[in-house]
Amino acid sequence: MRDFIKIHPCFFAAAIPGGVFLAVFLLFLRLDDLFPLALPLSDTDFAATVTAEDGTPLRSFPDSRGVWRYPVSPDDVSPRYLTALINYEDRFFHRHPGVNPWSLLRAFWQYARTGEPRTGGSTLSMQAARIFFPHDRTIPGKAYQIFRALQLEYHYTKDEILTFYLNYAPFGGPIEGVQAAAYAYLDKPAKALSHAEAALLAVLPQAPTRLRPDRHPERAASARDKVLDRMAKFGVWDRETVAEAKLERVRRRFDQHPMRAPLLARRLKSRGAPGKPVVALIEPYLQRTVSGLVRRFIATTPARTSAAALVVENDELAVRAYVGSADFLDDDRYGHVDMVRAHRSPGSTLKPFLYAFAMEEGLIHSESLLVDAPFTFGGYRPANFTRHFSGPVSAAEALRRSLNVPAVDLLDRLGPRFFDARLRQGGLHLQYPPHAGPNLSMILGGVGASLEDLVSAFAALGRDGLTGPLRFTKDDLPAERRMMSAGAAFIIRRILQDHRRPDLPFGQVDLARSRRAAWKTGTSYGLRDAWTVGVTDRYTVGVWVGRPDGTPSPGQYGRATAAPLMFSIIDSLPRRYAPPAPIPGTVDRAEICWPLGRRPAGEDDPHCHLRRTAWTLNGVVPPTLPDRNDRHWRANPLTVLINPATGRRVEADCPAPNPVERTIARWPSGVGPWLKPRLRRISRIPRLDPVCRKPVAGAAETVRIMGIVPDTVLRPPGVRRRLPAITLQAQGGRGGHYWLLDGDLIAKTEVGEPSVYQFRHPGRYVLTVMDMAGNYDSVDVVVLGS
């Protein structure tokens, strides 16, 4: 009988003689056998709930009757609430056997005098019995309630009965249980109630409909104050505490179904055991903050635009904030579609991994000389997002600026299949179009990837090259994989961290370390998807912006839309100040020279045209990659024979007296239009001396701009206000022609094919034509306005 036989004997000694008590007790045992206590308890009685680590519901799914109820025990509830409940409803709860005879006598006397029930005289045990076994408010109904209360006390402990009440007490509408009521009316767990809130929830089950705070705040406040007065009268709480509690306002609030992370909750719902919540690793404050930032951002975007954001703590790969769509309830923006998991074109977000793998394979260091100029890779002609070319660029600059031609060039040398295999080894499985596989377009977004996969991969930059599946709950065990070496991760992160933030006038120079991010943007073809992923010391943050239906979003691209949202999230993250991570032992700093890419041979190295300081990996200083435009794969530097009389190049069998050797450090032919005249001169191979009287194998073909001479001045035709136009036509060259105006691509033509270009602004320009072999010709033109 457990607590039933431990009750204080005064309740029966004073009210019932011993013999009568024995007879009543035997009768009770007989009735207990005839009408066994079968509580309608089920694991499905509770809402399927996904909570944060602190118990905050992220989203709940009601039971089969549409009731919202969260399971709690007395330890999960504020002691203030338990104190208010017991002292107001049943001061002798821990001493009576389920009924309080004196309370029943008082209630019966009032009923006999007035003919109406004034007070119920019910204990908490009786109230719990009425919840499970409803009855009419009549004397037979009260007798039935008493019998069931005695059964509860006979079969269960006091703590178990109290737990029944805490979980099943009615609180108005579809809300049952103190935990659901605390979240619905107060937006907080029952563990964190104030004195005023504890008193309010203690009295609410007495008349849950009449006292609902969201509908009748004045009635609710009056009933709450009645409880507070009782606490002061019995000396449970001091009068000063009670006076302060009465000053709290009762808010008109009712939120029966929280939607703090609705799409994550939908994803995790099936993981929980019946009647037990799924505990996610979400931080409620961070989730609320990120959701608000996404919602405010998306309000400024065109219709049907959505956004997704993911915040992961690097140490444990724990997901701390998960926003799958801008607004779950907005059908116009496809709020029900979880864009954290959707596979979309990642744009240029894969480039950091390409450069990391190329470093590990000894192809480049951070300052390797790459070529950003028009080029065709077996019929594939990539162009930069801005349609501008910069000529000679370092690997670090090419990565920060997300230049396409250097990336495609590097992928072609590394191998698309090798690149795909390395990504899969690190856990990033790309999706390809039907009947397609790894190819050069993959580095520019010609594949599918999800925000979840990208954030997991980028986390390697903050975890010494290690990554793994993201962890959504404590049951998700860590499973690390190596995406790249610790040294490569350090170098790539330093390169991307030096990328200037577009929302700050001085980049990241004056930012605290907690806000300094290594970040990369991406934009898919047709402006369908805008991405930005950033890595700080503590967090990895990923953002996607676009239309879930896959239609283009004009004017939206990674740097313009996704990046500002990501930085607003990073700036809102908790600060954690820690010393910077040490430089891995495999990483070093080295002075290198352009164009050869090697270390300088002394202070006066004639082949060191430009000096740079590079991050190197494993002590390797790889030379500049071979020139793709050199069909004969000549050495670099190249040693030639010079006729001292003419300064022209000769061959060994030419009749030139006393030829001298000259070693020439050559720049890649494709960067010629962007070099300063001095660098062009010292790196140019001299023309063949006529004394040789024969062509030299491998002599460069020439291309010439026709119809325009250097320093041409172009004026508007006649009295027309329109700016002049020019005919683009070139002679010679191999393959097709690329036409550049101050580095911007303005036209592509076949050899001998003319094109017309209309100037948009007056000024001084450099017009350049390049062929497929890197041969070029340039002229300066001046365009006058009307």
PDB file of N, CA and C in Angstrom, residues 51-104:
ATOM      1  N   THR A  51      12.622  19.348 -28.447  1.00  0.00           N
ATOM      2  CA  THR A  51      13.018  20.433 -27.559  1.00  0.00           C
ATOM      3  C   THR A  51      14.483  20.776 -27.749  1.00  0.00           C
ATOM      4  N   ALA A  52      14.841  21.952 -27.234  1.00  0.00           N
ATOM      5  CA  ALA A  52      16.240  22.327 -27.151  1.00  0.00           C
ATOM      6  C   ALA A  52      16.851  21.654 -25.924  1.00  0.00           C
ATOM      7  N   GLU A  53      18.150  21.856 -25.733  1.00  0.00           N
ATOM      8  CA  GLU A  53      18.829  21.198 -24.614  1.00  0.00           C
ATOM      9  C   GLU A  53      18.261  21.619 -23.268  1.00  0.00           C
ATOM     10  N   ASP A  54      17.761  22.853 -23.163  1.00  0.00           N
ATOM     11  CA  ASP A  54      17.227  23.324 -21.887  1.00  0.00           C
ATOM     12  C   ASP A  54      15.747  22.977 -21.715  1.00  0.00           C
ATOM     13  N   GLY A  55      15.185  22.194 -22.629  1.00  0.00           N
ATOM     14  CA  GLY A  55      13.793  21.797 -22.517  1.00  0.00           C
ATOM     15  C   GLY A  55      12.817  22.677 -23.267  1.00  0.00           C
ATOM     16  N   THR A  56      13.279  23.764 -23.848  1.00  0.00           N
ATOM     17  CA  THR A  56      12.384  24.651 -24.596  1.00  0.00           C
ATOM     18  C   THR A  56      11.831  23.927 -25.824  1.00  0.00           C
ATOM     19  N   PRO A  57      10.499  23.813 -25.952  1.00  0.00           N
ATOM     20  CA  PRO A  57       9.939  23.151 -27.145  1.00  0.00           C
ATOM     21  C   PRO A  57      10.270  23.932 -28.418  1.00  0.00           C
ATOM     22  N   LEU A  58      10.801  23.241 -29.389  1.00  0.00           N
ATOM     23  CA  LEU A  58      11.053  23.848 -30.687  1.00  0.00           C
ATOM     24  C   LEU A  58       9.822  23.700 -31.584  1.00  0.00           C
ATOM     25  N   ARG A  59       9.178  22.557 -31.476  1.00  0.00           N
ATOM     26  CA  ARG A  59       7.915  22.342 -32.155  1.00  0.00           C
ATOM     27  C   ARG A  59       7.265  21.109 -31.550  1.00  0.00           C
ATOM     28  N   SER A  60       5.940  21.131 -31.439  1.00  0.00           N
ATOM     29  CA  SER A  60       5.210  19.991 -30.912  1.00  0.00           C
ATOM     30  C   SER A  60       4.143  19.557 -31.900  1.00  0.00           C
ATOM     31  N   PHE A  61       3.851  18.276 -31.840  1.00  0.00           N
ATOM     32  CA  PHE A  61       2.811  17.695 -32.675  1.00  0.00           C
ATOM     33  C   PHE A  61       1.774  17.095 -31.726  1.00  0.00           C
ATOM     34  N   PRO A  62       0.527  17.587 -31.724  1.00  0.00           N
ATOM     35  CA  PRO A  62      -0.443  17.169 -30.712  1.00  0.00           C
ATOM     36  C   PRO A  62      -0.752  15.681 -30.782  1.00  0.00           C
ATOM     37  N   ASP A  63      -1.347  15.179 -29.674  1.00  0.00           N
ATOM     38  CA  ASP A  63      -1.713  13.775 -29.654  1.00  0.00           C
ATOM     39  C   ASP A  63      -2.930  13.534 -30.546  1.00  0.00           C
ATOM     40  N   SER A  64      -3.427  12.309 -30.525  1.00  0.00           N
ATOM     41  CA  SER A  64      -4.513  11.942 -31.434  1.00  0.00           C
ATOM     42  C   SER A  64      -5.797  12.722 -31.169  1.00  0.00           C
ATOM     43  N   ARG A  65      -5.917  13.328 -29.944  1.00  0.00           N
ATOM     44  CA  ARG A  65      -7.115  14.117 -29.618  1.00  0.00           C
ATOM     45  C   ARG A  65      -6.883  15.606 -29.813  1.00  0.00           C
ATOM     46  N   GLY A  66      -5.737  15.967 -30.348  1.00  0.00           N
ATOM     47  CA  GLY A  66      -5.446  17.380 -30.572  1.00  0.00           C
ATOM     48  C   GLY A  66      -5.024  18.115 -29.318  1.00  0.00           C
ATOM     49  N   VAL A  67      -4.609  17.383 -28.283  1.00  0.00           N
ATOM     50  CA  VAL A  67      -4.211  17.986 -27.013  1.00  0.00           C
ATOM     51  C   VAL A  67      -2.703  18.193 -26.995  1.00  0.00           C
ATOM     52  N   TRP A  68      -2.313  19.349 -26.418  1.00  0.00           N
ATOM     53  CA  TRP A  68      -0.895  19.667 -26.261  1.00  0.00           C
ATOM     54  C   TRP A  68      -0.511  19.399 -24.808  1.00  0.00           C
ATOM     55  N   ARG A  69       0.413  18.475 -24.636  1.00  0.00           N
ATOM     56  CA  ARG A  69       0.835  18.104 -23.291  1.00  0.00           C
ATOM     57  C   ARG A  69       2.300  17.659 -23.351  1.00  0.00           C
ATOM     58  N   TYR A  70       3.151  18.267 -22.491  1.00  0.00           N
ATOM     59  CA  TYR A  70       4.567  17.925 -22.451  1.00  0.00           C
ATOM     60  C   TYR A  70       4.862  17.182 -21.155  1.00  0.00           C
ATOM     61  N   PRO A  71       5.517  16.048 -21.202  1.00  0.00           N
ATOM     62  CA  PRO A  71       5.769  15.280 -19.979  1.00  0.00           C
ATOM     63  C   PRO A  71       6.767  15.990 -19.062  1.00  0.00           C
ATOM     64  N   VAL A  72       6.417  16.040 -17.741  1.00  0.00           N
ATOM     65  CA  VAL A  72       7.310  16.607 -16.734  1.00  0.00           C
ATOM     66  C   VAL A  72       7.205  15.779 -15.466  1.00  0.00           C
ATOM     67  N   SER A  73       8.189  15.929 -14.615  1.00  0.00           N
ATOM     68  CA  SER A  73       8.174  15.360 -13.266  1.00  0.00           C
ATOM     69  C   SER A  73       8.258  16.522 -12.283  1.00  0.00           C
ATOM     70  N   PRO A  74       8.023  16.298 -11.000  1.00  0.00           N
ATOM     71  CA  PRO A  74       8.152  17.397 -10.031  1.00  0.00           C
ATOM     72  C   PRO A  74       9.512  18.079 -10.067  1.00  0.00           C
ATOM     73  N   ASP A  75      10.565  17.345 -10.418  1.00  0.00           N
ATOM     74  CA  ASP A  75      11.893  17.951 -10.491  1.00  0.00           C
ATOM     75  C   ASP A  75      12.024  18.920 -11.660  1.00  0.00           C
ATOM     76  N   ASP A  76      11.126  18.794 -12.665  1.00  0.00           N
ATOM     77  CA  ASP A  76      11.175  19.668 -13.837  1.00  0.00           C
ATOM     78  C   ASP A  76      10.375  20.949 -13.647  1.00  0.00           C
ATOM     79  N   VAL A  77       9.765  21.116 -12.482  1.00  0.00           N
ATOM     80  CA  VAL A  77       8.867  22.240 -12.224  1.00  0.00           C
ATOM     81  C   VAL A  77       9.471  23.128 -11.143  1.00  0.00           C
ATOM     82  N   SER A  78       9.216  24.413 -11.253  1.00  0.00           N
ATOM     83  CA  SER A  78       9.735  25.362 -10.275  1.00  0.00           C
ATOM     84  C   SER A  78       9.213  25.030  -8.867  1.00  0.00           C
ATOM     85  N   PRO A  79      10.079  25.037  -7.850  1.00  0.00           N
ATOM     86  CA  PRO A  79       9.613  24.851  -6.473  1.00  0.00           C
ATOM     87  C   PRO A  79       8.568  25.891  -6.072  1.00  0.00           C
ATOM     88  N   ARG A  80       8.620  27.073  -6.681  1.00  0.00           N
ATOM     89  CA  ARG A  80       7.622  28.091  -6.363  1.00  0.00           C
ATOM     90  C   ARG A  80       6.226  27.625  -6.768  1.00  0.00           C
ATOM     91  N   TYR A  81       6.143  26.983  -7.921  1.00  0.00           N
ATOM     92  CA  TYR A  81       4.838  26.501  -8.350  1.00  0.00           C
ATOM     93  C   TYR A  81       4.342  25.392  -7.440  1.00  0.00           C
ATOM     94  N   LEU A  82       5.202  24.437  -7.091  1.00  0.00           N
ATOM     95  CA  LEU A  82       4.788  23.361  -6.208  1.00  0.00           C
ATOM     96  C   LEU A  82       4.347  23.905  -4.852  1.00  0.00           C
ATOM     97  N   THR A  83       5.051  24.907  -4.348  1.00  0.00           N
ATOM     98  CA  THR A  83       4.675  25.516  -3.071  1.00  0.00           C
ATOM     99  C   THR A  83       3.315  26.182  -3.165  1.00  0.00           C
ATOM    100  N   ALA A  84       3.105  26.974  -4.237  1.00  0.00           N
ATOM    101  CA  ALA A  84       1.823  27.661  -4.406  1.00  0.00           C
ATOM    102  C   ALA A  84       0.691  26.665  -4.607  1.00  0.00           C
ATOM    103  N   LEU A  85       0.920  25.632  -5.395  1.00  0.00           N
ATOM    104  CA  LEU A  85      -0.115  24.650  -5.676  1.00  0.00           C
ATOM    105  C   LEU A  85      -0.555  23.920  -4.412  1.00  0.00           C
ATOM    106  N   ILE A  86       0.402  23.387  -3.687  1.00  0.00           N
ATOM    107  CA  ILE A  86       0.065  22.581  -2.515  1.00  0.00           C
ATOM    108  C   ILE A  86      -0.535  23.440  -1.414  1.00  0.00           C
ATOM    109  N   ASN A  87       0.013  24.629  -1.173  1.00  0.00           N
ATOM    110  CA  ASN A  87      -0.511  25.462  -0.093  1.00  0.00           C
ATOM    111  C   ASN A  87      -1.860  26.073  -0.435  1.00  0.00           C
ATOM    112  N   TYR A  88      -2.149  26.221  -1.708  1.00  0.00           N
ATOM    113  CA  TYR A  88      -3.450  26.782  -2.072  1.00  0.00           C
ATOM    114  C   TYR A  88      -4.503  25.690  -2.236  1.00  0.00           C
ATOM    115  N   GLU A  89      -4.137  24.590  -2.858  1.00  0.00           N
ATOM    116  CA  GLU A  89      -5.110  23.551  -3.163  1.00  0.00           C
ATOM    117  C   GLU A  89      -5.208  22.479  -2.075  1.00  0.00           C
ATOM    118  N   ASP A  90      -4.097  22.145  -1.436  1.00  0.00           N
ATOM    119  CA  ASP A  90      -4.121  20.960  -0.559  1.00  0.00           C
ATOM    120  C   ASP A  90      -2.922  21.010   0.385  1.00  0.00           C
ATOM    121  N   ARG A  91      -3.085  21.756   1.496  1.00  0.00           N
ATOM    122  CA  ARG A  91      -1.962  21.956   2.416  1.00  0.00           C
ATOM    123  C   ARG A  91      -1.519  20.649   3.068  1.00  0.00           C
ATOM    124  N   PHE A  92      -2.434  19.675   3.192  1.00  0.00           N
ATOM    125  CA  PHE A  92      -2.112  18.425   3.868  1.00  0.00           C
ATOM    126  C   PHE A  92      -1.904  17.278   2.871  1.00  0.00           C
ATOM    127  N   PHE A  93      -1.489  17.636   1.674  1.00  0.00           N
ATOM    128  CA  PHE A  93      -1.331  16.636   0.615  1.00  0.00           C
ATOM    129  C   PHE A  93      -0.433  15.482   1.042  1.00  0.00           C
ATOM    130  N   HIS A  94       0.652  15.782   1.708  1.00  0.00           N
ATOM    131  CA  HIS A  94       1.612  14.741   2.073  1.00  0.00           C
ATOM    132  C   HIS A  94       1.205  13.998   3.358  1.00  0.00           C
ATOM    133  N   ARG A  95       0.029  14.337   3.949  1.00  0.00           N
ATOM    134  CA  ARG A  95      -0.353  13.714   5.221  1.00  0.00           C
ATOM    135  C   ARG A  95      -1.666  12.945   5.144  1.00  0.00           C
ATOM    136  N   HIS A  96      -2.529  13.237   4.169  1.00  0.00           N
ATOM    137  CA  HIS A  96      -3.816  12.551   4.123  1.00  0.00           C
ATOM    138  C   HIS A  96      -3.749  11.348   3.182  1.00  0.00           C
ATOM    139  N   PRO A  97      -4.737  10.460   3.279  1.00  0.00           N
ATOM    140  CA  PRO A  97      -4.740   9.234   2.462  1.00  0.00           C
ATOM    141  C   PRO A  97      -5.425   9.413   1.115  1.00  0.00           C
ATOM    142  N   GLY A  98      -5.653  10.636   0.690  1.00  0.00           N
ATOM    143  CA  GLY A  98      -6.340  10.895  -0.571  1.00  0.00           C
ATOM    144  C   GLY A  98      -7.536  11.786  -0.385  1.00  0.00           C
ATOM    145  N   VAL A  99      -8.096  11.794   0.827  1.00  0.00           N
ATOM    146  CA  VAL A  99      -9.212  12.690   1.139  1.00  0.00           C
ATOM    147  C   VAL A  99      -8.912  13.373   2.463  1.00  0.00           C
ATOM    148  N   ASN A 100      -9.440  14.560   2.615  1.00  0.00           N
ATOM    149  CA  ASN A 100      -9.303  15.317   3.852  1.00  0.00           C
ATOM    150  C   ASN A 100     -10.688  15.392   4.487  1.00  0.00           C
ATOM    151  N   PRO A 101     -10.944  14.595   5.552  1.00  0.00           N
ATOM    152  CA  PRO A 101     -12.301  14.557   6.121  1.00  0.00           C
ATOM    153  C   PRO A 101     -12.818  15.925   6.523  1.00  0.00           C
ATOM    154  N   TRP A 102     -11.974  16.763   7.100  1.00  0.00           N
ATOM    155  CA  TRP A 102     -12.436  18.081   7.550  1.00  0.00           C
ATOM    156  C   TRP A 102     -12.866  18.936   6.366  1.00  0.00           C
ATOM    157  N   SER A 103     -12.141  18.883   5.285  1.00  0.00           N
ATOM    158  CA  SER A 103     -12.543  19.635   4.093  1.00  0.00           C
ATOM    159  C   SER A 103     -13.848  19.117   3.524  1.00  0.00           C
ATOM    160  N   LEU A 104     -14.020  17.800   3.546  1.00  0.00           N
ATOM    161  CA  LEU A 104     -15.266  17.236   3.042  1.00  0.00           C
ATOM    162  C   LEU A 104     -16.452  17.639   3.920  1.00  0.00           C
TER     163      LEU A 104
END
